[in-house]
Amino acid sequence: MKKIKLLDNFAWAGWFHLALEQSIWKENVECIGYSEIDKFAKQVYGERFPGAKDLWSITEIDIDWLEDFDIVTGWFPCQDVSVAGKQSLEWGRTVLVEYLLQILEQKQPKYFVFENVKGLMSKKFDTFRESIFERIEQAGYGFSYKVLNTKDFWLPQNRERVFIVGWLSQN
């Protein structure tokens, strides 16, 4: 089976990387790099996936120098759109999704998975969310999104998250 190459952003402790390795791909996942700035999360990621290249912050990645990859993930910051947060894009954390969109536009990986809090889907952020969706479509991707709750997956918490999953539909 061909290795699937992963670029893991806002990677925290590598949950998506781990999920891929525990799926049908098993040992056929090759992480070309990950971006994360939290020192404790980076320590866990590095111990869990010792061969993965630490790219530090997504804001520091030179997209032109990235090797090709099949899937990009991004659990971009949610503080600005969370009901527990500021409910304002002025703080500037959630807008880091811009870097994920630039990666899609320039590198054109086959797939992507982005995650954020349910608050991204609120009416207050319609314009922001629709601008993200428009950029994804303009980059040549089909996509689907759904709000999922961790409690529906046998986890002892009630956390709603929106997952945006896409595939390259144009060559």
Short mmCIF file of C-alpha atoms in Angstrom, two decimals, residues 1-169:
data_model
loop_
_atom_site.label_atom_id
_atom_site.label_comp_id
_atom_site.label_asym_id
_atom_site.label_seq_id
_atom_site.Cartn_x
_atom_site.Cartn_y
_atom_site.Cartn_z
CA MET A 1 0.00 0.00 0.00
CA LYS A 2 1.32 3.44 -0.95
CA LYS A 3 2.21 5.71 1.94
CA ILE A 4 -0.13 8.61 2.54
CA LYS A 5 1.83 11.80 3.20
CA LEU A 6 0.45 14.07 5.92
CA LEU A 7 1.00 17.73 6.77
CA ASP A 8 -0.41 18.18 10.29
CA ASN A 9 -1.12 21.78 11.39
CA PHE A 10 -2.17 23.13 14.77
CA ALA A 11 -1.30 19.54 15.53
CA TRP A 12 -1.45 19.63 19.32
CA ALA A 13 -0.51 16.09 20.43
CA GLY A 14 -1.02 14.51 17.01
CA TRP A 15 -4.58 13.23 17.31
CA PHE A 16 -5.23 13.22 13.58
CA HIS A 17 -1.89 11.60 12.85
CA LEU A 18 -2.70 8.94 15.44
CA ALA A 19 -6.18 8.40 13.96
CA LEU A 20 -4.66 7.85 10.51
CA GLU A 21 -2.17 5.36 11.90
CA GLN A 22 -4.98 3.47 13.65
CA SER A 23 -7.07 3.37 10.47
CA ILE A 24 -6.65 1.30 7.33
CA TRP A 25 -3.33 3.06 6.62
CA LYS A 26 -1.62 1.84 9.81
CA GLU A 27 2.14 2.03 9.20
CA ASN A 28 1.60 3.63 5.79
CA VAL A 29 1.38 7.20 7.11
CA GLU A 30 4.35 9.48 6.56
CA CYS A 31 4.20 12.86 8.25
CA ILE A 32 6.22 15.35 6.20
CA GLY A 33 5.89 17.88 9.02
CA TYR A 34 3.72 19.32 11.74
CA SER A 35 3.12 22.81 13.07
CA GLU A 36 2.44 23.41 16.75
CA ILE A 37 3.62 26.11 19.14
CA ASP A 38 2.58 24.71 22.54
CA LYS A 39 5.75 23.29 24.10
CA PHE A 40 3.98 20.50 26.00
CA ALA A 41 1.96 19.40 22.98
CA LYS A 42 5.16 19.44 20.89
CA GLN A 43 6.85 17.22 23.45
CA VAL A 44 4.02 14.67 23.24
CA TYR A 45 3.97 14.83 19.43
CA GLY A 46 7.72 14.35 19.25
CA GLU A 47 7.62 11.36 21.58
CA ARG A 48 4.64 9.81 19.80
CA PHE A 49 6.04 10.39 16.28
CA PRO A 50 9.83 10.72 16.59
CA GLY A 51 10.42 10.96 12.82
CA ALA A 52 8.02 13.85 12.22
CA LYS A 53 9.62 17.16 11.25
CA ASP A 54 8.77 20.05 13.60
CA LEU A 55 7.83 23.07 11.45
CA TRP A 56 7.07 25.22 14.53
CA SER A 57 4.35 27.80 13.82
CA ILE A 58 2.16 27.64 10.73
CA THR A 59 2.97 31.32 10.24
CA GLU A 60 6.64 30.36 9.70
CA ILE A 61 6.11 27.64 7.07
CA ASP A 62 7.54 28.44 3.66
CA ILE A 63 4.94 26.73 1.48
CA ASP A 64 7.24 26.76 -1.56
CA TRP A 65 9.73 24.55 0.30
CA LEU A 66 7.21 21.93 1.42
CA GLU A 67 7.43 18.59 -0.31
CA ASP A 68 4.22 17.28 -1.87
CA PHE A 69 1.72 15.60 0.44
CA ASP A 70 -1.66 13.89 0.15
CA ILE A 71 -3.59 15.31 3.09
CA VAL A 72 -3.42 18.46 5.18
CA THR A 73 -5.07 18.78 8.56
CA GLY A 74 -5.76 21.85 10.60
CA TRP A 75 -7.41 22.22 13.97
CA PHE A 76 -7.23 26.00 13.71
CA PRO A 77 -7.71 28.17 16.83
CA CYS A 78 -11.26 28.59 18.05
CA GLN A 79 -11.03 31.21 20.80
CA ASP A 80 -12.51 33.99 18.66
CA VAL A 81 -15.67 32.08 17.66
CA SER A 82 -16.23 29.93 20.74
CA VAL A 83 -19.25 30.71 22.92
CA ALA A 84 -16.78 30.51 25.83
CA GLY A 85 -14.44 32.97 24.06
CA LYS A 86 -14.47 36.56 22.90
CA GLN A 87 -16.99 36.09 20.05
CA SER A 88 -14.95 38.53 17.98
CA LEU A 89 -12.50 38.02 15.14
CA GLU A 90 -10.55 41.10 16.25
CA TRP A 91 -8.38 39.04 18.59
CA GLY A 92 -6.96 37.38 15.49
CA ARG A 93 -6.47 33.73 16.45
CA THR A 94 -9.20 32.03 14.40
CA VAL A 95 -8.17 33.98 11.31
CA LEU A 96 -5.03 31.81 11.25
CA VAL A 97 -7.18 29.57 9.05
CA GLU A 98 -5.79 31.83 6.30
CA TYR A 99 -2.55 29.85 6.38
CA LEU A 100 -4.43 26.58 5.84
CA LEU A 101 -6.24 28.12 2.88
CA GLN A 102 -2.93 29.28 1.37
CA ILE A 103 -1.58 25.74 1.69
CA LEU A 104 -4.65 24.38 -0.13
CA GLU A 105 -4.35 26.97 -2.89
CA GLN A 106 -0.61 26.55 -3.46
CA LYS A 107 0.08 22.86 -2.77
CA GLN A 108 -3.23 21.31 -3.90
CA PRO A 109 -3.15 18.17 -1.71
CA LYS A 110 -5.74 15.50 -2.53
CA TYR A 111 -7.60 15.87 0.79
CA PHE A 112 -7.98 18.07 3.84
CA VAL A 113 -9.63 17.91 7.24
CA PHE A 114 -10.21 21.08 9.25
CA GLU A 115 -11.80 21.26 12.69
CA ASN A 116 -13.21 24.03 14.85
CA VAL A 117 -15.89 24.66 17.47
CA LYS A 118 -19.61 24.74 16.74
CA GLY A 119 -19.50 28.53 17.22
CA LEU A 120 -17.97 28.86 13.74
CA MET A 121 -21.39 27.82 12.39
CA SER A 122 -23.29 30.55 14.28
CA LYS A 123 -25.10 33.32 12.40
CA LYS A 124 -22.70 35.87 13.88
CA PHE A 125 -19.86 34.35 11.84
CA ASP A 126 -21.78 33.67 8.59
CA THR A 127 -19.64 36.06 6.54
CA PHE A 128 -16.37 34.71 7.92
CA ARG A 129 -17.39 31.06 7.48
CA GLU A 130 -18.74 31.64 3.96
CA SER A 131 -15.48 33.35 2.99
CA ILE A 132 -13.61 30.21 4.11
CA PHE A 133 -15.97 27.98 2.12
CA GLU A 134 -15.65 30.21 -0.95
CA ARG A 135 -11.83 30.05 -0.82
CA ILE A 136 -11.99 26.25 -0.53
CA GLU A 137 -14.24 26.03 -3.62
CA GLN A 138 -12.10 28.50 -5.59
CA ALA A 139 -9.05 26.36 -4.81
CA GLY A 140 -10.78 23.47 -6.62
CA TYR A 141 -12.14 21.44 -3.72
CA GLY A 142 -15.42 19.78 -3.03
CA PHE A 143 -16.17 19.57 0.66
CA SER A 144 -18.69 18.65 3.29
CA TYR A 145 -19.05 19.74 6.89
CA LYS A 146 -20.85 18.44 9.91
CA VAL A 147 -21.10 19.30 13.59
CA LEU A 148 -20.25 16.26 15.70
CA ASN A 149 -20.46 15.85 19.47
CA THR A 150 -17.85 13.87 21.38
CA LYS A 151 -20.53 12.35 23.62
CA ASP A 152 -21.90 10.54 20.55
CA PHE A 153 -18.54 8.76 20.23
CA TRP A 154 -18.38 7.27 23.73
CA LEU A 155 -16.30 10.05 25.24
CA PRO A 156 -17.21 11.38 28.70
CA GLN A 157 -17.70 14.97 27.59
CA ASN A 158 -20.15 17.13 25.69
CA ARG A 159 -18.07 19.00 23.09
CA GLU A 160 -19.50 19.98 19.73
CA ARG A 161 -17.06 20.47 16.89
CA VAL A 162 -17.46 21.19 13.20
CA PHE A 163 -15.41 19.05 10.84
CA ILE A 164 -14.81 20.27 7.29
CA VAL A 165 -13.59 17.47 5.03
CA GLY A 166 -12.57 18.13 1.44
CA TRP A 167 -11.22 16.51 -1.69
CA LEU A 168 -9.53 17.95 -4.73
CA SER A 169 -12.12 17.95 -7.50
#
